[in-house]
mmCIF file of C-alpha atoms in Angstrom:
data_model
loop_
_atom_site.group_PDB
_atom_site.id
_atom_site.type_symbol
_atom_site.label_atom_id
_atom_site.label_comp_id
_atom_site.label_asym_id
_atom_site.label_seq_id
_atom_site.Cartn_x
_atom_site.Cartn_y
_atom_site.Cartn_z
ATOM 1 C CA UNK A 1 -8.517 -18.917 2.828
ATOM 2 C CA UNK A 2 -6.639 -21.920 1.736
ATOM 3 C CA UNK A 3 -6.411 -19.953 -2.102
ATOM 4 C CA UNK A 4 -4.991 -17.040 -0.781
ATOM 5 C CA UNK A 5 -1.659 -16.080 -2.595
ATOM 6 C CA UNK A 6 0.811 -15.661 0.068
ATOM 7 C CA UNK A 7 4.684 -15.136 0.578
ATOM 8 C CA UNK A 8 6.776 -17.117 2.871
ATOM 9 C CA UNK A 9 8.524 -15.702 5.593
ATOM 10 C CA UNK A 10 11.888 -17.072 4.100
ATOM 11 C CA UNK A 11 11.138 -14.704 1.042
ATOM 12 C CA UNK A 12 10.871 -11.799 3.492
ATOM 13 C CA UNK A 13 14.276 -12.794 5.433
ATOM 14 C CA UNK A 14 15.943 -12.779 2.284
ATOM 15 C CA UNK A 15 15.090 -9.486 0.841
ATOM 16 C CA UNK A 16 14.717 -7.324 4.224
ATOM 17 C CA UNK A 17 16.499 -8.969 6.789
ATOM 18 C CA UNK A 18 19.367 -10.214 4.879
ATOM 19 C CA UNK A 19 20.267 -7.058 2.545
ATOM 20 C CA UNK A 20 17.760 -3.992 3.163
ATOM 21 C CA UNK A 21 17.208 -3.518 6.777
ATOM 22 C CA UNK A 22 20.330 -1.082 7.154
ATOM 23 C CA UNK A 23 18.917 0.873 4.077
ATOM 24 C CA UNK A 24 15.459 1.397 5.259
ATOM 25 C CA UNK A 25 14.756 4.870 6.593
ATOM 26 C CA UNK A 26 12.479 5.242 9.969
ATOM 27 C CA UNK A 27 9.332 6.447 8.025
ATOM 28 C CA UNK A 28 9.539 3.314 5.729
ATOM 29 C CA UNK A 29 9.855 1.275 8.445
ATOM 30 C CA UNK A 30 6.819 2.825 10.239
ATOM 31 C CA UNK A 31 4.883 2.476 6.976
ATOM 32 C CA UNK A 32 5.816 -1.509 6.449
ATOM 33 C CA UNK A 33 4.928 -2.264 10.282
ATOM 34 C CA UNK A 34 1.747 -0.340 9.601
ATOM 35 C CA UNK A 35 0.716 -2.875 6.758
ATOM 36 C CA UNK A 36 1.737 -5.689 8.511
ATOM 37 C CA UNK A 37 5.493 -6.567 7.916
ATOM 38 C CA UNK A 38 7.952 -5.668 10.294
ATOM 39 C CA UNK A 39 11.181 -6.885 9.079
ATOM 40 C CA UNK A 40 12.638 -6.426 13.074
ATOM 41 C CA UNK A 41 9.795 -8.572 14.591
ATOM 42 C CA UNK A 42 9.833 -12.321 14.443
ATOM 43 C CA UNK A 43 8.600 -13.412 10.476
ATOM 44 C CA UNK A 44 5.405 -14.956 9.991
ATOM 45 C CA UNK A 45 5.337 -18.211 8.085
ATOM 46 C CA UNK A 46 3.549 -16.231 5.275
ATOM 47 C CA UNK A 47 2.350 -12.589 4.230
ATOM 48 C CA UNK A 48 -0.725 -11.995 1.894
ATOM 49 C CA UNK A 49 0.425 -11.230 -1.751
ATOM 50 C CA UNK A 50 -1.119 -7.717 -1.163
ATOM 51 C CA UNK A 51 0.735 -6.844 1.573
ATOM 52 C CA UNK A 52 3.964 -8.028 0.037
ATOM 53 C CA UNK A 53 3.361 -5.891 -3.283
ATOM 54 C CA UNK A 54 2.579 -3.007 -0.731
ATOM 55 C CA UNK A 55 5.458 -3.019 0.573
ATOM 56 C CA UNK A 56 7.768 -4.051 -2.221
ATOM 57 C CA UNK A 57 6.154 -0.687 -3.976
ATOM 58 C CA UNK A 58 6.703 1.247 -1.020
ATOM 59 C CA UNK A 59 10.272 0.146 -0.750
ATOM 60 C CA UNK A 60 10.959 0.588 -4.595
ATOM 61 C CA UNK A 61 9.550 3.880 -4.732
ATOM 62 C CA UNK A 62 11.553 5.058 -1.676
ATOM 63 C CA UNK A 63 14.982 3.200 -2.387
ATOM 64 C CA UNK A 64 14.898 4.121 -6.202
ATOM 65 C CA UNK A 65 12.697 7.345 -6.750
ATOM 66 C CA UNK A 66 14.241 8.035 -10.343
ATOM 67 C CA UNK A 67 13.321 4.485 -11.621
ATOM 68 C CA UNK A 68 9.948 3.329 -13.189
ATOM 69 C CA UNK A 69 8.425 0.782 -10.500
ATOM 70 C CA UNK A 70 9.124 -2.065 -12.804
ATOM 71 C CA UNK A 71 12.723 -1.324 -12.778
ATOM 72 C CA UNK A 72 12.633 -0.613 -8.989
ATOM 73 C CA UNK A 73 10.934 -4.071 -8.746
ATOM 74 C CA UNK A 74 13.795 -5.701 -11.061
ATOM 75 C CA UNK A 75 16.271 -4.098 -8.522
ATOM 76 C CA UNK A 76 14.612 -5.715 -5.492
ATOM 77 C CA UNK A 77 14.121 -9.182 -6.888
ATOM 78 C CA UNK A 78 18.316 -8.874 -7.616
ATOM 79 C CA UNK A 79 18.552 -7.937 -4.001
ATOM 80 C CA UNK A 80 16.294 -10.780 -2.955
ATOM 81 C CA UNK A 81 18.752 -13.406 -4.591
ATOM 82 C CA UNK A 82 21.770 -11.464 -2.954
ATOM 83 C CA UNK A 83 20.129 -12.186 0.317
ATOM 84 C CA UNK A 84 18.526 -15.603 -0.705
ATOM 85 C CA UNK A 85 22.654 -16.500 -1.051
ATOM 86 C CA UNK A 86 23.354 -15.845 2.490
ATOM 87 C CA UNK A 87 21.178 -18.203 3.563
ATOM 88 C CA UNK A 88 22.158 -22.009 4.193
ATOM 89 C CA UNK A 89 19.440 -23.165 1.771
ATOM 90 C CA UNK A 90 20.133 -20.480 -0.698
ATOM 91 C CA UNK A 91 23.926 -20.929 -0.759
ATOM 92 C CA UNK A 92 23.151 -24.823 -1.413
ATOM 93 C CA UNK A 93 20.604 -23.979 -4.241
ATOM 94 C CA UNK A 94 23.091 -21.562 -6.143
ATOM 95 C CA UNK A 95 26.024 -24.185 -5.728
ATOM 96 C CA UNK A 96 24.234 -27.037 -7.164
ATOM 97 C CA UNK A 97 23.351 -24.692 -9.843
ATOM 98 C CA UNK A 98 26.240 -23.941 -10.608
ATOM 99 C CA UNK A 99 27.063 -27.214 -11.045
ATOM 100 C CA UNK A 100 23.741 -28.530 -13.088
ATOM 101 C CA UNK A 101 24.239 -25.363 -15.145
ATOM 102 C CA UNK A 102 21.435 -22.586 -16.497
ATOM 103 C CA UNK A 103 19.047 -25.266 -18.344
ATOM 104 C CA UNK A 104 18.650 -27.649 -15.685
ATOM 105 C CA UNK A 105 18.362 -24.953 -13.262
ATOM 106 C CA UNK A 106 15.371 -23.262 -15.225
ATOM 107 C CA UNK A 107 13.630 -26.364 -15.693
ATOM 108 C CA UNK A 108 13.322 -26.418 -11.606
ATOM 109 C CA UNK A 109 12.074 -22.683 -11.756
ATOM 110 C CA UNK A 110 8.674 -23.460 -10.287
ATOM 111 C CA UNK A 111 10.432 -25.887 -7.660
ATOM 112 C CA UNK A 112 12.623 -23.144 -6.870
ATOM 113 C CA UNK A 113 9.782 -20.122 -6.775
ATOM 114 C CA UNK A 114 7.261 -22.339 -4.965
ATOM 115 C CA UNK A 115 10.032 -22.223 -2.011
ATOM 116 C CA UNK A 116 9.199 -18.401 -1.893
ATOM 117 C CA UNK A 117 5.311 -18.323 -2.285
ATOM 118 C CA UNK A 118 2.423 -20.767 -2.658
ATOM 119 C CA UNK A 119 1.062 -19.556 -6.162
ATOM 120 C CA UNK A 120 4.033 -19.548 -8.774
ATOM 121 C CA UNK A 121 3.622 -21.847 -11.931
ATOM 122 C CA UNK A 122 5.882 -22.160 -14.588
ATOM 123 C CA UNK A 123 6.399 -23.600 -18.050
ATOM 124 C CA UNK A 124 9.891 -24.014 -19.842
ATOM 125 C CA UNK A 125 9.858 -23.937 -23.564
ATOM 126 C CA UNK A 126 13.387 -24.884 -24.712
ATOM 127 C CA UNK A 127 14.297 -22.888 -27.980
ATOM 128 C CA UNK A 128 18.109 -24.004 -28.284
ATOM 129 C CA UNK A 129 21.257 -25.144 -25.973
ATOM 130 C CA UNK A 130 21.196 -21.618 -24.506
ATOM 131 C CA UNK A 131 17.645 -20.062 -25.431
ATOM 132 C CA UNK A 132 14.428 -20.645 -23.537
ATOM 133 C CA UNK A 133 11.012 -18.899 -22.806
ATOM 134 C CA UNK A 134 9.992 -19.198 -19.608
ATOM 135 C CA UNK A 135 6.383 -18.618 -18.889
ATOM 136 C CA UNK A 136 5.265 -17.662 -15.484
ATOM 137 C CA UNK A 137 1.672 -16.761 -13.717
ATOM 138 C CA UNK A 138 3.050 -13.442 -12.424
ATOM 139 C CA UNK A 139 0.968 -11.024 -11.370
ATOM 140 C CA UNK A 140 0.977 -7.503 -13.105
ATOM 141 C CA UNK A 141 1.130 -6.470 -9.679
ATOM 142 C CA UNK A 142 4.660 -7.471 -9.435
ATOM 143 C CA UNK A 143 6.054 -6.511 -12.883
ATOM 144 C CA UNK A 144 9.905 -6.982 -13.039
ATOM 145 C CA UNK A 145 10.096 -8.493 -9.761
ATOM 146 C CA UNK A 146 10.803 -12.167 -11.210
ATOM 147 C CA UNK A 147 13.015 -10.446 -13.818
ATOM 148 C CA UNK A 148 15.229 -9.347 -11.303
ATOM 149 C CA UNK A 149 15.060 -12.827 -9.754
ATOM 150 C CA UNK A 150 16.001 -14.463 -12.697
ATOM 151 C CA UNK A 151 18.655 -12.045 -13.482
ATOM 152 C CA UNK A 152 20.520 -12.532 -10.484
ATOM 153 C CA UNK A 153 19.999 -15.975 -9.915
ATOM 154 C CA UNK A 154 21.435 -16.695 -13.531
ATOM 155 C CA UNK A 155 24.381 -14.497 -12.921
ATOM 156 C CA UNK A 156 25.412 -15.821 -9.886
ATOM 157 C CA UNK A 157 25.528 -19.196 -11.273
ATOM 158 C CA UNK A 158 28.207 -18.226 -13.877
ATOM 159 C CA UNK A 159 25.629 -17.292 -16.596
ATOM 160 C CA UNK A 160 27.864 -14.676 -19.340
ATOM 161 C CA UNK A 161 26.078 -12.935 -21.950
ATOM 162 C CA UNK A 162 22.609 -13.143 -20.349
ATOM 163 C CA UNK A 163 19.854 -11.109 -22.283
ATOM 164 C CA UNK A 164 16.296 -11.323 -20.738
ATOM 165 C CA UNK A 165 13.163 -9.930 -22.504
ATOM 166 C CA UNK A 166 9.902 -9.841 -20.977
ATOM 167 C CA UNK A 167 6.430 -10.176 -22.528
ATOM 168 C CA UNK A 168 3.208 -9.952 -20.612
ATOM 169 C CA UNK A 169 0.425 -11.859 -21.951
ATOM 170 C CA UNK A 170 -2.466 -10.763 -19.657
ATOM 171 C CA UNK A 171 -2.332 -9.475 -16.021
ATOM 172 C CA UNK A 172 -1.653 -12.721 -14.690
ATOM 173 C CA UNK A 173 0.661 -14.248 -17.336
ATOM 174 C CA UNK A 174 4.310 -13.284 -18.505
ATOM 175 C CA UNK A 175 7.170 -14.863 -20.663
ATOM 176 C CA UNK A 176 11.034 -14.238 -20.134
ATOM 177 C CA UNK A 177 12.634 -14.895 -23.146
ATOM 178 C CA UNK A 178 16.516 -15.739 -22.217
ATOM 179 C CA UNK A 179 19.457 -16.177 -23.947
ATOM 180 C CA UNK A 180 22.983 -16.828 -22.797
ATOM 181 C CA UNK A 181 26.444 -17.521 -24.435
ATOM 182 C CA UNK A 182 27.583 -20.934 -24.090
ATOM 183 C CA UNK A 183 30.101 -22.489 -21.767
ATOM 184 C CA UNK A 184 33.620 -22.229 -22.967
ATOM 185 C CA UNK A 185 34.848 -26.194 -23.375
#
């Protein structure tokens, strides 16, 4: 059980309670509860990754029915950062990230992701002053979610001209190529 991949309750809080709760129809809420994720009940310390993915996909298909699933997940990743910004910790992390800039923030991505789950690993390859490759062990079950998290997080700290491209290497590994405009002096 110790090796089980889990998503921590603060991530559920950021996505579901802080941003999505008013938009979840009763039938969807019932399906989430049946899977073991009840945003209206006291949050658990952690949720199995399988439960998180099933709920994320159901929410994505329900709230964004015209979008491919990876795009719906990306949109939910952005909403998660929106909610995270409303928390005491998230507000502090994003404020610090504005000060230290995108490169130093990206260097801390493993720490940042690990505050929301127990399994994310990252490797950053710096390609230039405003260009990196960020490898993650993001499972393809969550394709697009981390993309939305990165996109929204970087935009919230003031990154301009962001481009982000995803390359899937295997069911358990993906690289995000990120480029952005240099800050004006």
